[in-house]
Amino acid sequence: MKFNVNLKAGISIEIVFEGENKDNRVLTYAKDKDLFSGKLGEFYSYLPFDGDKQIFVGLGKKEELKEDEVREVFFKLVKVLLTNKEYEAQVEVPSIEHVDKNTFVKALVEGSLHATYRFDKYKTDKKELPEITINILTNKDISEDIKEAEAVIEGIFFARDLVNERAEYLYPETLANIAKSELSPLGVEVDVYDEKQCEELGLKGLLAVGRASERKPRFIVMKYLNNKNNNEVIGLVGKGVTYDTGGYSIKPTANSMDIMHCDMGGAGTVLGTMKLIATRKIKKNVIAVVGACENMVSGNSYKPGDIIPTLSGKTVEVLNTDAEGRITLADSVYYVTNELKVNKVIDLATLTGACLVALGEVYTGAVTNNQEFYNELSQAAKSAGERVWQMPADDSFRKLNKSSVADIKNTGGRLGGTITAGLFIEYFVANNVPWIHLDIAGTAYLSKPEKYLPKGATGIHVKTLYNLLNK
């Protein structure tokens, strides 16, 4: 897709707000016939073969328009253009008091690009998507806004491709190779630790989860240090279980184990974010960590009833081998907060089915130990159009994780499962570092499309993390 600035060419896209009148005969006709009124997401196409072509786009009530609604409308507009085989269009950026033109343009570009995503690499009869050109007319300098929006979508699509990739091709070693090949040229220092090196580091939780697989774990550490004048370092941790059978607490197949290539959704978001911030060269110091492994079944598997050590020295009673992600995250979060001594940390994980029950595929669940830090992330998510819901967290939930034979058990039971899973991770945050846990079990991989997000991988929270880090 191409974007030009102030080039008057292609079909005319007429933005109309609800109740707005314009001196346009086609618009008057459409309104008189009750074919179009300017309601949000409403379209009316006038496409004569030998005259001026116009598509009217409704943006609803002007005073109520939200940035994310612009993304959704232009996502739908590109679909309309493709359906009508119109491949070039021009649109004038409207003046809106509470949505400045630069913000509108970024949302326009993001929404339009979302409509181009495909994961069809394994289809033999795939068809190339025709290139769409959108010419944006405005009195503002928007060239940098277009570049930024394109980079954001590139990061999101990179994350989607990783999460959509099947486990036959994406496993700990290949994920680590991709991290190196994609991020190192952008100035990110990428260190990969193999199984023996993980043993030397003391990553006993990660190794326990991954030991049954012939494809052995990798520990991936990515350092983007681009602000020598500031000592603050933000840590990102992504769950990197590239395939999850559930272990001996085995999953059913349909709509469960068959989609567990997506269980590294947190790692996908983290790698997508690192690619984005490095591409944009933002002035921040960020260290990201992914403990990558497969949770498989063999005679060497870890088992329900086992007590396993972790990097922190704390022990975990295993009651459910399908609650494996939190064990890998225990080592990763402790490593980044204690060994690398980041100042703040965010972990992202497709962690619990309980989050799906509570929040569906619409909201990400959040648990935190620092309200001020969470408020910053919440604002970044709102601007990104990515919905997050903070869960309660107190000692009444923490005590559900207590074990009678180890320091902590890896499941607090069915009740409050999203919260107790998050608080399990909190137990391994060193030095009381401000921490946010994002449970993306419902939002990282969708069973059906939602707004401009496709079925399958979404790349959720690449934009949120970028907004937070770039403020």
Tab-separated table of N, CA, C and O in Angstrom, residues 412-459:
chain	number	residue	atom	x	y	z
A	412	GLY	N	-3.591	-21.861	41.840
A	412	GLY	CA	-4.371	-21.500	43.028
A	412	GLY	C	-5.791	-22.027	42.957
A	412	GLY	O	-6.626	-21.653	43.783
A	413	GLY	N	-6.071	-22.867	41.956
A	413	GLY	CA	-7.418	-23.408	41.805
A	413	GLY	C	-8.217	-22.648	40.753
A	413	GLY	O	-7.747	-21.698	40.132
A	414	ARG	N	-9.471	-23.075	40.580
A	414	ARG	CA	-10.310	-22.529	39.522
A	414	ARG	C	-10.741	-21.095	39.798
A	414	ARG	O	-10.908	-20.299	38.880
A	415	LEU	N	-10.958	-20.758	41.054
A	415	LEU	CA	-11.524	-19.447	41.382
A	415	LEU	C	-10.457	-18.360	41.310
A	415	LEU	O	-9.385	-18.485	41.893
A	416	GLY	N	-10.778	-17.302	40.584
A	416	GLY	CA	-9.833	-16.193	40.467
A	416	GLY	C	-8.546	-16.592	39.769
A	416	GLY	O	-7.472	-16.062	40.066
A	417	GLY	N	-8.648	-17.509	38.789
A	417	GLY	CA	-7.458	-18.095	38.191
A	417	GLY	C	-6.545	-17.111	37.485
A	417	GLY	O	-5.322	-17.268	37.498
A	418	THR	N	-7.118	-16.091	36.867
A	418	THR	CA	-6.280	-15.078	36.208
A	418	THR	C	-5.459	-14.308	37.231
A	418	THR	O	-4.280	-14.003	37.008
A	419	ILE	N	-6.080	-14.017	38.351
A	419	ILE	CA	-5.405	-13.235	39.399
A	419	ILE	C	-4.318	-14.055	40.079
A	419	ILE	O	-3.182	-13.591	40.245
A	420	THR	N	-4.651	-15.296	40.475
A	420	THR	CA	-3.649	-16.104	41.166
A	420	THR	C	-2.477	-16.444	40.261
A	420	THR	O	-1.334	-16.526	40.724
A	421	ALA	N	-2.731	-16.610	38.964
A	421	ALA	CA	-1.628	-16.857	38.026
A	421	ALA	C	-0.707	-15.648	37.951
A	421	ALA	O	0.526	-15.777	37.961
A	422	GLY	N	-1.308	-14.459	37.884
A	422	GLY	CA	-0.496	-13.251	37.870
A	422	GLY	C	0.302	-13.081	39.150
A	422	GLY	O	1.484	-12.710	39.124
A	423	LEU	N	-0.328	-13.388	40.284
A	423	LEU	CA	0.351	-13.221	41.568
A	423	LEU	C	1.430	-14.281	41.780
A	423	LEU	O	2.372	-14.057	42.553
A	424	PHE	N	1.301	-15.426	41.109
A	424	PHE	CA	2.405	-16.389	41.107
A	424	PHE	C	3.648	-15.733	40.506
A	424	PHE	O	4.754	-15.851	41.053
A	425	ILE	N	3.480	-15.039	39.394
A	425	ILE	CA	4.615	-14.363	38.756
A	425	ILE	C	5.162	-13.266	39.658
A	425	ILE	O	6.380	-13.093	39.797
A	426	GLU	N	4.260	-12.521	40.294
A	426	GLU	CA	4.687	-11.454	41.211
A	426	GLU	C	5.645	-11.977	42.270
A	426	GLU	O	6.576	-11.275	42.689
A	427	TYR	N	5.444	-13.213	42.700
A	427	TYR	CA	6.263	-13.831	43.746
A	427	TYR	C	7.735	-13.878	43.347
A	427	TYR	O	8.622	-13.946	44.203
A	428	PHE	N	8.010	-13.824	42.044
A	428	PHE	CA	9.376	-13.939	41.553
A	428	PHE	C	9.939	-12.603	41.052
A	428	PHE	O	11.015	-12.571	40.454
A	429	VAL	N	9.216	-11.511	41.275
A	429	VAL	CA	9.723	-10.174	40.947
A	429	VAL	C	10.681	-9.753	42.048
A	429	VAL	O	10.289	-9.645	43.216
A	430	ALA	N	11.937	-9.525	41.714
A	430	ALA	CA	12.950	-9.187	42.718
A	430	ALA	C	12.936	-7.694	43.035
A	430	ALA	O	12.561	-6.865	42.199
A	431	ASN	N	13.342	-7.383	44.230
A	431	ASN	CA	13.617	-6.003	44.659
A	431	ASN	C	12.398	-5.086	44.592
A	431	ASN	O	12.537	-3.865	44.486
A	432	ASN	N	11.199	-5.684	44.634
A	432	ASN	CA	9.961	-4.905	44.595
A	432	ASN	C	9.910	-3.958	43.398
A	432	ASN	O	9.380	-2.840	43.458
A	433	VAL	N	10.440	-4.401	42.288
A	433	VAL	CA	10.437	-3.609	41.060
A	433	VAL	C	8.992	-3.402	40.587
A	433	VAL	O	8.189	-4.343	40.616
A	434	PRO	N	8.621	-2.192	40.196
A	434	PRO	CA	7.281	-1.974	39.624
A	434	PRO	C	7.036	-2.947	38.466
A	434	PRO	O	7.852	-3.041	37.535
A	435	TRP	N	5.893	-3.623	38.532
A	435	TRP	CA	5.648	-4.763	37.627
A	435	TRP	C	4.199	-4.763	37.166
A	435	TRP	O	3.278	-4.440	37.921
A	436	ILE	N	4.016	-5.115	35.915
A	436	ILE	CA	2.673	-5.304	35.354
A	436	ILE	C	2.656	-6.643	34.629
A	436	ILE	O	3.556	-6.940	33.835
A	437	HIS	N	1.638	-7.427	34.904
A	437	HIS	CA	1.409	-8.677	34.174
A	437	HIS	C	0.210	-8.490	33.258
A	437	HIS	O	-0.843	-8.022	33.689
A	438	LEU	N	0.366	-8.845	31.988
A	438	LEU	CA	-0.718	-8.766	31.016
A	438	LEU	C	-1.056	-10.168	30.525
A	438	LEU	O	-0.227	-10.823	29.879
A	439	ASP	N	-2.249	-10.625	30.850
A	439	ASP	CA	-2.718	-11.940	30.415
A	439	ASP	C	-3.446	-11.758	29.087
A	439	ASP	O	-4.574	-11.261	29.033
A	440	ILE	N	-2.792	-12.169	28.016
A	440	ILE	CA	-3.316	-11.959	26.664
A	440	ILE	C	-3.893	-13.254	26.074
A	440	ILE	O	-3.968	-13.410	24.852
A	441	ALA	N	-4.332	-14.152	26.959
A	441	ALA	CA	-4.868	-15.435	26.493
A	441	ALA	C	-6.037	-15.247	25.539
A	441	ALA	O	-6.200	-16.007	24.579
A	442	GLY	N	-6.864	-14.240	25.786
A	442	GLY	CA	-8.016	-14.008	24.926
A	442	GLY	C	-7.750	-13.086	23.764
A	442	GLY	O	-8.405	-13.194	22.717
A	443	THR	N	-6.800	-12.187	23.894
A	443	THR	CA	-6.624	-11.110	22.918
A	443	THR	C	-5.492	-11.346	21.921
A	443	THR	O	-5.429	-10.667	20.898
A	444	ALA	N	-4.601	-12.292	22.200
A	444	ALA	CA	-3.458	-12.515	21.303
A	444	ALA	C	-3.826	-13.333	20.084
A	444	ALA	O	-3.165	-13.244	19.042
A	445	TYR	N	-4.903	-14.141	20.196
A	445	TYR	CA	-5.249	-15.073	19.124
A	445	TYR	C	-6.762	-15.239	19.127
A	445	TYR	O	-7.328	-15.807	20.065
A	446	LEU	N	-7.418	-14.722	18.092
A	446	LEU	CA	-8.874	-14.641	18.081
A	446	LEU	C	-9.511	-15.806	17.322
A	446	LEU	O	-8.986	-16.252	16.308
A	447	SER	N	-10.673	-16.227	17.807
A	447	SER	CA	-11.429	-17.282	17.121
A	447	SER	C	-12.243	-16.721	15.959
A	447	SER	O	-12.679	-17.469	15.082
A	448	LYS	N	-12.425	-15.403	15.934
A	448	LYS	CA	-13.102	-14.736	14.831
A	448	LYS	C	-12.636	-13.284	14.785
A	448	LYS	O	-12.141	-12.755	15.789
A	449	PRO	N	-12.786	-12.607	13.654
A	449	PRO	CA	-12.309	-11.219	13.555
A	449	PRO	C	-13.018	-10.299	14.542
A	449	PRO	O	-14.185	-10.501	14.887
A	450	GLU	N	-12.289	-9.274	14.995
A	450	GLU	CA	-12.834	-8.263	15.906
A	450	GLU	C	-12.365	-6.890	15.437
A	450	GLU	O	-11.161	-6.600	15.435
A	451	LYS	N	-13.322	-6.058	14.986
A	451	LYS	CA	-12.983	-4.750	14.414
A	451	LYS	C	-11.967	-4.942	13.273
A	451	LYS	O	-12.237	-5.665	12.329
A	452	TYR	N	-10.780	-4.341	13.382
A	452	TYR	CA	-9.791	-4.461	12.312
A	452	TYR	C	-8.777	-5.570	12.590
A	452	TYR	O	-7.797	-5.727	11.863
A	453	LEU	N	-9.012	-6.341	13.648
A	453	LEU	CA	-8.118	-7.446	13.978
A	453	LEU	C	-8.612	-8.726	13.319
A	453	LEU	O	-9.811	-9.008	13.316
A	454	PRO	N	-7.699	-9.534	12.784
A	454	PRO	CA	-8.113	-10.731	12.044
A	454	PRO	C	-8.338	-11.927	12.955
A	454	PRO	O	-7.938	-11.930	14.126
A	455	LYS	N	-8.966	-12.936	12.429
A	455	LYS	CA	-8.963	-14.235	13.086
A	455	LYS	C	-7.518	-14.709	13.179
A	455	LYS	O	-6.719	-14.504	12.283
A	456	GLY	N	-7.185	-15.359	14.300
A	456	GLY	CA	-5.807	-15.771	14.513
A	456	GLY	C	-5.029	-14.707	15.261
A	456	GLY	O	-5.578	-13.976	16.094
A	457	ALA	N	-3.740	-14.621	14.969
A	457	ALA	CA	-2.859	-13.730	15.730
A	457	ALA	C	-3.182	-12.259	15.484
A	457	ALA	O	-3.489	-11.851	14.363
A	458	THR	N	-3.091	-11.457	16.553
A	458	THR	CA	-3.442	-10.035	16.489
A	458	THR	C	-2.235	-9.100	16.623
A	458	THR	O	-2.302	-7.951	16.206
A	459	GLY	N	-1.151	-9.570	17.248
A	459	GLY	CA	-0.047	-8.659	17.554
A	459	GLY	C	-0.411	-7.688	18.661
A	459	GLY	O	0.136	-6.584	18.746
